[in-house]
Coordinates of C-alpha atoms in Angstrom, one line a residue:
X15 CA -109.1 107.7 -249.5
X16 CA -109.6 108.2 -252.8
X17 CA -109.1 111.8 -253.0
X18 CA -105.4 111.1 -250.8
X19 CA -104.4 108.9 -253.3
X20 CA -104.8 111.2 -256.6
X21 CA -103.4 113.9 -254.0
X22 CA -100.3 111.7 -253.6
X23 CA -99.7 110.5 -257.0
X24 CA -100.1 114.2 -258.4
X25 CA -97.2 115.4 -255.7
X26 CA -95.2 112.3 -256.5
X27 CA -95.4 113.4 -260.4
X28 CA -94.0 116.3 -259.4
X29 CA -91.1 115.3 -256.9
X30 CA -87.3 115.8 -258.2
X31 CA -86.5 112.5 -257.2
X32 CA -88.8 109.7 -258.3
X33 CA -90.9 108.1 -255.2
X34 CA -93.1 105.1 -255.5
X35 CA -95.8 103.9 -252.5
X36 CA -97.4 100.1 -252.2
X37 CA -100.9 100.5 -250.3
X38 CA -101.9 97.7 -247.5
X39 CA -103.7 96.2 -250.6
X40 CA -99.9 95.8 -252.3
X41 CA -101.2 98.4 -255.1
X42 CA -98.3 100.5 -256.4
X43 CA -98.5 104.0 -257.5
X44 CA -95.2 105.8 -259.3
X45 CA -92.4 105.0 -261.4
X46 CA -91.6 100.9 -261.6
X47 CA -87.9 101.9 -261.3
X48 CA -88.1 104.3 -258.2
X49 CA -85.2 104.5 -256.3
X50 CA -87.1 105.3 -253.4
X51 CA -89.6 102.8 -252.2
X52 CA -92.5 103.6 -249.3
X53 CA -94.8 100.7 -248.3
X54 CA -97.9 102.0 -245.8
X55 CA -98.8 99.6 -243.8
X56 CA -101.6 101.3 -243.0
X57 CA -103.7 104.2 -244.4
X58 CA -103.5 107.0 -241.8
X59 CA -99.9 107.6 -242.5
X60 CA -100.9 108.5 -246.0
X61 CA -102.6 111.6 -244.9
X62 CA -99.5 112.8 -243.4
X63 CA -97.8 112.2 -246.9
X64 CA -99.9 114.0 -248.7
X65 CA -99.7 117.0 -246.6
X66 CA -96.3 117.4 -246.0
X67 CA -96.2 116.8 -242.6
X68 CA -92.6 114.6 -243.1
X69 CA -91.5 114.6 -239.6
X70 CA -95.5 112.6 -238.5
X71 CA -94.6 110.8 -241.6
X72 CA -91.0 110.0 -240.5
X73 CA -92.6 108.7 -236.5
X74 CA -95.0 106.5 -238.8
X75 CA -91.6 104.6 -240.0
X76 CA -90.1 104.6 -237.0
X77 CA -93.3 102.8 -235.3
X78 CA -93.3 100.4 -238.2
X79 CA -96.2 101.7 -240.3
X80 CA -94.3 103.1 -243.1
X81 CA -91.3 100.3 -244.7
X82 CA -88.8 102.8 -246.6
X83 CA -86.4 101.4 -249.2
X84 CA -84.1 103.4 -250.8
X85 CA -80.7 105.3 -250.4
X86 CA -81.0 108.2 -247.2
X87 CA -79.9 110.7 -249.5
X88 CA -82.5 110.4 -252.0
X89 CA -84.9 109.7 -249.2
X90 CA -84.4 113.2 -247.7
X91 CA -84.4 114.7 -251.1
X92 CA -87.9 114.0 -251.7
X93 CA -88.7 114.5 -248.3
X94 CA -87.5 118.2 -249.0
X95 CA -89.7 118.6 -252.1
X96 CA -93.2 117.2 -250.2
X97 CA -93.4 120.1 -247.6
X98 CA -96.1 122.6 -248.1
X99 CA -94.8 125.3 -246.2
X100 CA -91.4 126.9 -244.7
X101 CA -90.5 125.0 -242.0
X102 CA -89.0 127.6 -240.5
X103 CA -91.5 130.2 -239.9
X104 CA -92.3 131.2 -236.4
X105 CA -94.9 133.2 -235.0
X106 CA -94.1 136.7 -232.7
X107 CA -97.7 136.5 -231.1
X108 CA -97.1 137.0 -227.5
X109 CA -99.5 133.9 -226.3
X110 CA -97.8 132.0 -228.7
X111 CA -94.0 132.9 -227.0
X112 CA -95.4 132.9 -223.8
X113 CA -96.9 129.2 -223.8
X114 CA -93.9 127.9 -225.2
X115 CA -91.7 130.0 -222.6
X116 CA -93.6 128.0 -220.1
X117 CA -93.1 124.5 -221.8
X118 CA -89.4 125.0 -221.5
X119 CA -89.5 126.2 -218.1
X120 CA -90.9 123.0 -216.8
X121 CA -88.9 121.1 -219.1
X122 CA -85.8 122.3 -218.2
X123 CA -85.3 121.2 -214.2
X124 CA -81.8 119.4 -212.7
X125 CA -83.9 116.1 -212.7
X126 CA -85.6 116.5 -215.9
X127 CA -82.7 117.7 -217.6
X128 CA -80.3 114.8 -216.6
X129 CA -83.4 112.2 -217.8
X130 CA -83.4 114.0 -221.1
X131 CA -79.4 113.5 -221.4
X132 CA -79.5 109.9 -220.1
X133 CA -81.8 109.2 -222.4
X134 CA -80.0 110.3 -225.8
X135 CA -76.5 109.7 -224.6
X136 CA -76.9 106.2 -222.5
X137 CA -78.5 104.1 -225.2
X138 CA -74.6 102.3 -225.9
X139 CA -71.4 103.9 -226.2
X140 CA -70.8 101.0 -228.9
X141 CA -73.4 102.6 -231.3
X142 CA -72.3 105.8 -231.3
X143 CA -68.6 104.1 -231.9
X144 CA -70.3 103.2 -235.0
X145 CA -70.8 106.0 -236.7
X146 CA -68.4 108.6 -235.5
X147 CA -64.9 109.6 -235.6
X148 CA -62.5 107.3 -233.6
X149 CA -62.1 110.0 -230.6
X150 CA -65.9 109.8 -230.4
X151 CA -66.7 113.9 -231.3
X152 CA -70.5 114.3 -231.0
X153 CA -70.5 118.0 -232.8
X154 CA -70.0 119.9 -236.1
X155 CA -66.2 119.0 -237.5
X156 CA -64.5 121.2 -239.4
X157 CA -63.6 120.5 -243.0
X158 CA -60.4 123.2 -242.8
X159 CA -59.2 121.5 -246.1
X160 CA -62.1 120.5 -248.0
X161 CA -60.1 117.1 -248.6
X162 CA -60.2 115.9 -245.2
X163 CA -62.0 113.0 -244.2
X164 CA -63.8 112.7 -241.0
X165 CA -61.4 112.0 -238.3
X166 CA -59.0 115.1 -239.6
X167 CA -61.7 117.4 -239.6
X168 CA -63.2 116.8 -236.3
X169 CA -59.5 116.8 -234.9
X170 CA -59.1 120.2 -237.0
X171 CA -62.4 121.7 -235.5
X172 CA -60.9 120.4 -231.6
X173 CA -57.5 122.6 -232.3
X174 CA -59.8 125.2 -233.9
X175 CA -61.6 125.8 -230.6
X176 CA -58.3 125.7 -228.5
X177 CA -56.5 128.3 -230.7
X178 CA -59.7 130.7 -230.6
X179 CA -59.1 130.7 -226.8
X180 CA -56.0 131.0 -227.0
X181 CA -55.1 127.9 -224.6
X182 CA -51.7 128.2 -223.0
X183 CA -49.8 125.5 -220.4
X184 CA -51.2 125.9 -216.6
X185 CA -54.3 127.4 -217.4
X186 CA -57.6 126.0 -215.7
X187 CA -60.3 125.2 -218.5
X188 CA -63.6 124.2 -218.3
X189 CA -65.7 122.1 -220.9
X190 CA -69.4 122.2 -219.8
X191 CA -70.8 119.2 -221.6
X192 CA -68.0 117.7 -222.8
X193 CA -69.1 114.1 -224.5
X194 CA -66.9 111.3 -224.5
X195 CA -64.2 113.6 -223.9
X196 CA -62.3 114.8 -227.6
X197 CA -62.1 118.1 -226.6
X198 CA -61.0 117.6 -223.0
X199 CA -58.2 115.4 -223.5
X200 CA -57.1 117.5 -226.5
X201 CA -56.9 120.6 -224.9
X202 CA -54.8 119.0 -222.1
X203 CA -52.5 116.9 -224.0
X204 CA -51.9 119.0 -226.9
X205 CA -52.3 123.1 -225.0
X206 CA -50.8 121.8 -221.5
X207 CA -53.9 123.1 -219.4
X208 CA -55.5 121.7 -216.6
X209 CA -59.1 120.6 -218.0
X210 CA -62.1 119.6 -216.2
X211 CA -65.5 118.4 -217.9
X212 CA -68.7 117.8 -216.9
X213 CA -71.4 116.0 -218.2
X214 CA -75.2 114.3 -217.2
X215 CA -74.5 111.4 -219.5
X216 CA -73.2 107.9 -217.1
X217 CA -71.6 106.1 -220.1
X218 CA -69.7 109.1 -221.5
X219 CA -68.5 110.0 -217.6
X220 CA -67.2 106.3 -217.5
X221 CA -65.6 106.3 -220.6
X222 CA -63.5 109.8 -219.9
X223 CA -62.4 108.8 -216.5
X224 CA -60.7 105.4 -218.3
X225 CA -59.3 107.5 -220.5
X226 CA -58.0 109.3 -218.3
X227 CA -56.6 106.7 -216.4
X228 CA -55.4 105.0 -219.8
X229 CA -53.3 108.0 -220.7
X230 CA -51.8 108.7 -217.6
X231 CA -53.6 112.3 -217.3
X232 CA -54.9 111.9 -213.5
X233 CA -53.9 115.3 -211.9
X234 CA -54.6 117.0 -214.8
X235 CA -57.7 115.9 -216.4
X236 CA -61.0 115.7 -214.1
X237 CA -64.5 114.7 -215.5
X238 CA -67.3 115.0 -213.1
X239 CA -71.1 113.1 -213.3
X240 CA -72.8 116.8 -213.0
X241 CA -74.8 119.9 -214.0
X242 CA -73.4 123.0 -215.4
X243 CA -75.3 124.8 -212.3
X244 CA -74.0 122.8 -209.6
X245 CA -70.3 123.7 -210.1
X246 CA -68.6 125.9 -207.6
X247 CA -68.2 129.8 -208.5
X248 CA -65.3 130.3 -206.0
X249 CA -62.8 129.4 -207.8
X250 CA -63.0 130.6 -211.7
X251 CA -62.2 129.1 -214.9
X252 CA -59.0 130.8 -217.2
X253 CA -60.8 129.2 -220.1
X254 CA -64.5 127.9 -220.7
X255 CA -65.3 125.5 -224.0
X256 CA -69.4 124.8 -224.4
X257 CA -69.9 122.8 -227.5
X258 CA -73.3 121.4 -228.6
X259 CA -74.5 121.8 -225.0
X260 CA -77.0 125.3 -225.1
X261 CA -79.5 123.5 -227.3
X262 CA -80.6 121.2 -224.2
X263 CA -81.2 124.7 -222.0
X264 CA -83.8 125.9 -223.3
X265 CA -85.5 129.5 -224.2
X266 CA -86.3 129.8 -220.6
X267 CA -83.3 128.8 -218.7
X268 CA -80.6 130.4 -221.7
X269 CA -79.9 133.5 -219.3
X270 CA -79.3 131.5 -216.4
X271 CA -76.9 129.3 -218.4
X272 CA -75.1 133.0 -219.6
X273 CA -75.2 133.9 -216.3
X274 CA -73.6 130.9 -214.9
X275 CA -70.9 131.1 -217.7
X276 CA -70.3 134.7 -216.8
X277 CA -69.6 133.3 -212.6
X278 CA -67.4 130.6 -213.6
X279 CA -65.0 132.8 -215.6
X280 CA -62.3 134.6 -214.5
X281 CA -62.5 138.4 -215.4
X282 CA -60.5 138.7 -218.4
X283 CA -61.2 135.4 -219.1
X284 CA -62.3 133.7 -222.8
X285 CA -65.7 131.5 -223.3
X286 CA -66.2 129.5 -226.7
X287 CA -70.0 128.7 -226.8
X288 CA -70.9 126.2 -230.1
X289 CA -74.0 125.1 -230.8
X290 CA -77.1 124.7 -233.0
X291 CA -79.3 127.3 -233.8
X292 CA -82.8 127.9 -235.3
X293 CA -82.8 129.2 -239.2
X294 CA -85.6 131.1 -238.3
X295 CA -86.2 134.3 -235.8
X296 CA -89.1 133.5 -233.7
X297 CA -88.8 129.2 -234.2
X298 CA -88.0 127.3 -231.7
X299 CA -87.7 123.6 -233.6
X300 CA -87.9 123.0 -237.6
X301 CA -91.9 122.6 -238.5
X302 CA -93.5 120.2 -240.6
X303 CA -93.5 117.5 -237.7
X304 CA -89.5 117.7 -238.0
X305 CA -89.0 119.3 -234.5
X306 CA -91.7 116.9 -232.8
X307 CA -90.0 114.5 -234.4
X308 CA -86.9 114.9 -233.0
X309 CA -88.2 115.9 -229.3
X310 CA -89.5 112.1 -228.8
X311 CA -87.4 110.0 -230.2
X312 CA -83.8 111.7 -230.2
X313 CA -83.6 115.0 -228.0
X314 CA -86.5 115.2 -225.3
X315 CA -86.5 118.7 -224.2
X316 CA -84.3 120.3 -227.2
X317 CA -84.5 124.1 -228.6
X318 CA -83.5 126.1 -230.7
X319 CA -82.9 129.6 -230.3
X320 CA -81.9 132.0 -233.4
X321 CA -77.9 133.5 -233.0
X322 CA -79.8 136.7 -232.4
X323 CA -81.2 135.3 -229.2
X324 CA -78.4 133.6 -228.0
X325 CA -76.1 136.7 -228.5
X326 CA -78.9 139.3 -226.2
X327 CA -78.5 136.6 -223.3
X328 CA -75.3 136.2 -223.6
X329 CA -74.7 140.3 -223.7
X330 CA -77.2 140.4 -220.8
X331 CA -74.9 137.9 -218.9
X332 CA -72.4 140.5 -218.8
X333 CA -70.5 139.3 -221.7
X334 CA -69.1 140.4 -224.3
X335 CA -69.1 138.5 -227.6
X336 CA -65.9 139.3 -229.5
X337 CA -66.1 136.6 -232.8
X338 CA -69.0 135.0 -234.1
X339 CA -68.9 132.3 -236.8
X340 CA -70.9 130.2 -238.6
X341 CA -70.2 126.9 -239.7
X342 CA -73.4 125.4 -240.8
X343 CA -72.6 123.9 -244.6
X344 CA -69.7 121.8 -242.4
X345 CA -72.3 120.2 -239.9
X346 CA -74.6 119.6 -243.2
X347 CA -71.0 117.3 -244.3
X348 CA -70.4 115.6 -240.8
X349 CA -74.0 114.7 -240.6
X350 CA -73.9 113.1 -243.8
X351 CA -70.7 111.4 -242.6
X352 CA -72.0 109.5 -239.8
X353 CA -75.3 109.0 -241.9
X354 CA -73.3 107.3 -244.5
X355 CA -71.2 105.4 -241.7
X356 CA -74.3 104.4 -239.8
X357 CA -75.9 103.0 -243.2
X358 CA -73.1 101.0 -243.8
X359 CA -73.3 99.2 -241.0
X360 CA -77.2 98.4 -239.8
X361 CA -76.6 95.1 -239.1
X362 CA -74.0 95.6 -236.7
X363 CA -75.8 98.3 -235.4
X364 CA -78.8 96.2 -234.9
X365 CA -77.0 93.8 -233.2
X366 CA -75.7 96.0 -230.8
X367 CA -78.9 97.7 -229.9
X368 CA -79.9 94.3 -228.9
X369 CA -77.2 93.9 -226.1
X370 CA -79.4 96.4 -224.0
X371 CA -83.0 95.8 -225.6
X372 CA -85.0 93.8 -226.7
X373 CA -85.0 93.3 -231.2
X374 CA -88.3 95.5 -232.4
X375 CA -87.0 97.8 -229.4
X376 CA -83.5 98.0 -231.0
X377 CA -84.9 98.3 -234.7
X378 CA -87.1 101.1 -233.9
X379 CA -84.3 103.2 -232.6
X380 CA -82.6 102.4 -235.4
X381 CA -84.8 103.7 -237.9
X382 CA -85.1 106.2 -235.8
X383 CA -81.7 107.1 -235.6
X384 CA -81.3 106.4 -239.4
X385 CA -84.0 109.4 -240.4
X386 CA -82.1 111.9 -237.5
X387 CA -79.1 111.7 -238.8
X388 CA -80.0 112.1 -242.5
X389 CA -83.3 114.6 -241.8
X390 CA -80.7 117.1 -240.0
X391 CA -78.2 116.8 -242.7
X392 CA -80.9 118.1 -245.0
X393 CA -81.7 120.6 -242.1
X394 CA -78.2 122.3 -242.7
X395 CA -77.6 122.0 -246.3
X396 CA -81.5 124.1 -246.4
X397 CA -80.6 126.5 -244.0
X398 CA -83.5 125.2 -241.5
X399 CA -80.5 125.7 -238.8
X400 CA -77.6 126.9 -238.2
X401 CA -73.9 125.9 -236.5
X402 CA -72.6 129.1 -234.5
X403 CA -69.0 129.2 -232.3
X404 CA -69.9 132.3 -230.4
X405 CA -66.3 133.2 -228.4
X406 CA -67.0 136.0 -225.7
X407 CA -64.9 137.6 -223.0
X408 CA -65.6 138.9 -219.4
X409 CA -64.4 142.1 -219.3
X410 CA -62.1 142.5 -216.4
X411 CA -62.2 146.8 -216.4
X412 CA -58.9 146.9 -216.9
X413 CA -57.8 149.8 -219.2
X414 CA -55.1 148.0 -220.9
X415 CA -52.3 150.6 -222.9
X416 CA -51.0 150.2 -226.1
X417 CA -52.8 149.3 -229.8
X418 CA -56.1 147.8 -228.2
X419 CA -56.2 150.0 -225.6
X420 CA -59.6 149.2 -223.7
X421 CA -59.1 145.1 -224.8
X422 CA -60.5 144.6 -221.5
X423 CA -58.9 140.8 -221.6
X424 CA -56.5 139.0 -223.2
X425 CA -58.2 138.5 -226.3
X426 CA -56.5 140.4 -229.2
X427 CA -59.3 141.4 -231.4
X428 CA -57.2 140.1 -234.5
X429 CA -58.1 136.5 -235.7
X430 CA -54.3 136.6 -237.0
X431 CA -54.0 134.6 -233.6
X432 CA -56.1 132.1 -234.3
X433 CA -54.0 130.5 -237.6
X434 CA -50.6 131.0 -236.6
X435 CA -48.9 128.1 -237.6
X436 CA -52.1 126.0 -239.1
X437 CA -53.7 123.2 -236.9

């Protein structure tokens, strides 16, 4: 133990933001005035420390064997400087790909799949109400006008979506996955279609349908308790919106979900696919313990597939992908948003957390919560993943005459269309 604590002092001498650490014994090593604070209540998490491995490190606070004081932002700041490695390098080796293709496979059935949801979304609509925008947008905003606050930008990135499809009144659009319902509603009331969403989530279905029912939208706004692959193909979709949904598919099951796109749209018809993708080639989840991390106490069953994956499925589908964009540095900003909200409020938060369990059950998703929300802020700003909007067409064969002769669709291969007029 001796040996781990020189190792630790000598990499917190070296760390861009000062760190100290109190030992089970109440010894202190690092700067007096340290702004960020880790008590080890017990020696094996040290180890962890010491070698970088910050996502072990961060399930040793959420258990209650590491105490962390200080500010999130300078938390994950040092946390950045203590890895050893690139968290983002993967491995090509066949065995490698293969037994992780297999681990998604059986991770990734209709009954595991809606567990997995139900156990992210259903903790309490409340909390979430914390810590994000008003209309309750689980997904990267968009910071149009690098003065807007929160609420604009996630209203922005909604109208965003809507003018890269192109909504128009009467149309039938589809959101697969669609939360508590921001992007559902706006579509309908502010593009006159005719929007249905799905989602595995009980507490977000509830909350739509009162919605719903609030704003008078019956006949015209239908959210359904289901499966993406359990929707009828007989009758498809003008319009399809997908946002933050394809990282709970999985390597294994992402052609099927491409696939199932492709059957629910109408030939001719638009798809707008957004979601988070892997910084590196061949990873599947951030390293260092981050991705781990992350799979048990925040996303069970979550992957990450690079754009360059997601884009050969989607092309196999039968698809054609016609914009791609990247918003990353703006998810890095509304992660950091509802980190800072979320800090602001922990009592409240704990109290909450308590209306459905018990008080070290509802503190240890907090903490939990707390090193998500900041750890995947510093996960964007690094470039450990990505945010894609990925808008594709079905190609209805049509050879269309005129200046885009062989469109193929509606779309009209000029993103004039998507600014007209500002949002």
């Amino acid at each position: 133990m001796t040996q781990v604590l020189s190792s630790i002092e000598a990499r917190l001498a070296s760390l861009p933001v000062s760190v100290a650490v109190v030992l089970p014994s109440g010894k202190r090593a690092g700067p007096a005035d340290a702004p960020v604070v880790l008590h080890f209540q017990s020696l094996a998490a040290m180890a962890n420390l010491a070698a970088g491995q910050i996502g072990t490190l961060g399930s040793a606070v959420v258990e209650g064997q590491v105490l962390v004081e200080g500010h999130m932002r300078d938390v994950m700041g040092a946390a950045a400087s203590l890895l050893q490695a690139d968290p983002v390098r993967g491995t090509s080796r066949w065995w490698v790909q293969a037994m992780a293709r297999m681990r998604s496979m059986a991770a990734h059935t209709l009954a595991r799949d809606a567990q997995q949801i139900q156990f992210h979304y259903d903790i309490s609509d409340d909390f979430y109400g914390l810590w994000l925008d008003p209309r309750r947008v689980y997904s990267c905003a968009y910071f149009r006008d690098p003065q807007m606050g929160l609420a604009e930008a996630q209203e922005a990135k909604l109208e965003h979506i809507c003018r890269k499809l192109d909504l128009k009144p009467g149309e039938r659009f589809l959101d697969i996955g669609a939360g508590w319902g921001g992007l559902l509603l706006w579509a309908a009331e502010h593009h006159g279609v005719h929007a249905t969403g799905i989602t595995l989530s009980h507490n977000q279905h509830r909350h739509v349908q009162q919605l719903i029912r609030d704003k008078g939208l019956e006949g015209r706004v239908d959210m359904q308790l289901l499966d993406y692959r359990q929707l009828p193909k007989d009758q498809p979709f003008d319009k399809i919106a997908s946002v933050g949904m394809f990282e709970h598919v999985g390597q294994a099951k992402l052609p099927e979900y491409f696939e199932t796109v492709h059957q629910l749209l109408r030939p001719g018809g638009q798809a707008l696919i957004h979601g988070i993708t892997a910084g590196g080639v061949d990873n599947t989840q951030v390293g260092a313990g981050m991705g781990d991390f992350i799979d048990r106490y925040i996303f069970p069953g979550g992957e990450l597939m690079h754009i360059s994956r997601v884009l050969h499925d989607a092309g196999k589908s039968g698809l054609e992908m016609v914009d791609t964009e990247n918003l990353r540095p703006h998810y890095a900003r509304t992660l950091w948003n509802w980190s800072d909200a979320l800090e602001n409020r922990l009592p409240e938060a704990q109290r909450i957390l308590e209306r459905h369990i018990d008080a070290d059950g509802a503190a240890k998703v907090l903490r939990a919560y707390r090193l998500y929300l900041a750890g995947c802020a510093m996960g964007f700003e690094r470039g450990w993943t990505a945010l894609h909007q990925i808008l594709c067409i079905r190609p209805d064969g049509q050879m269309r005459s005129g200046p885009m002769v062989g469109a193929q669709s509606g779309y009209a291969f000029n993103r004039e269309y998507m600014y007209r007029g500002g949002s």
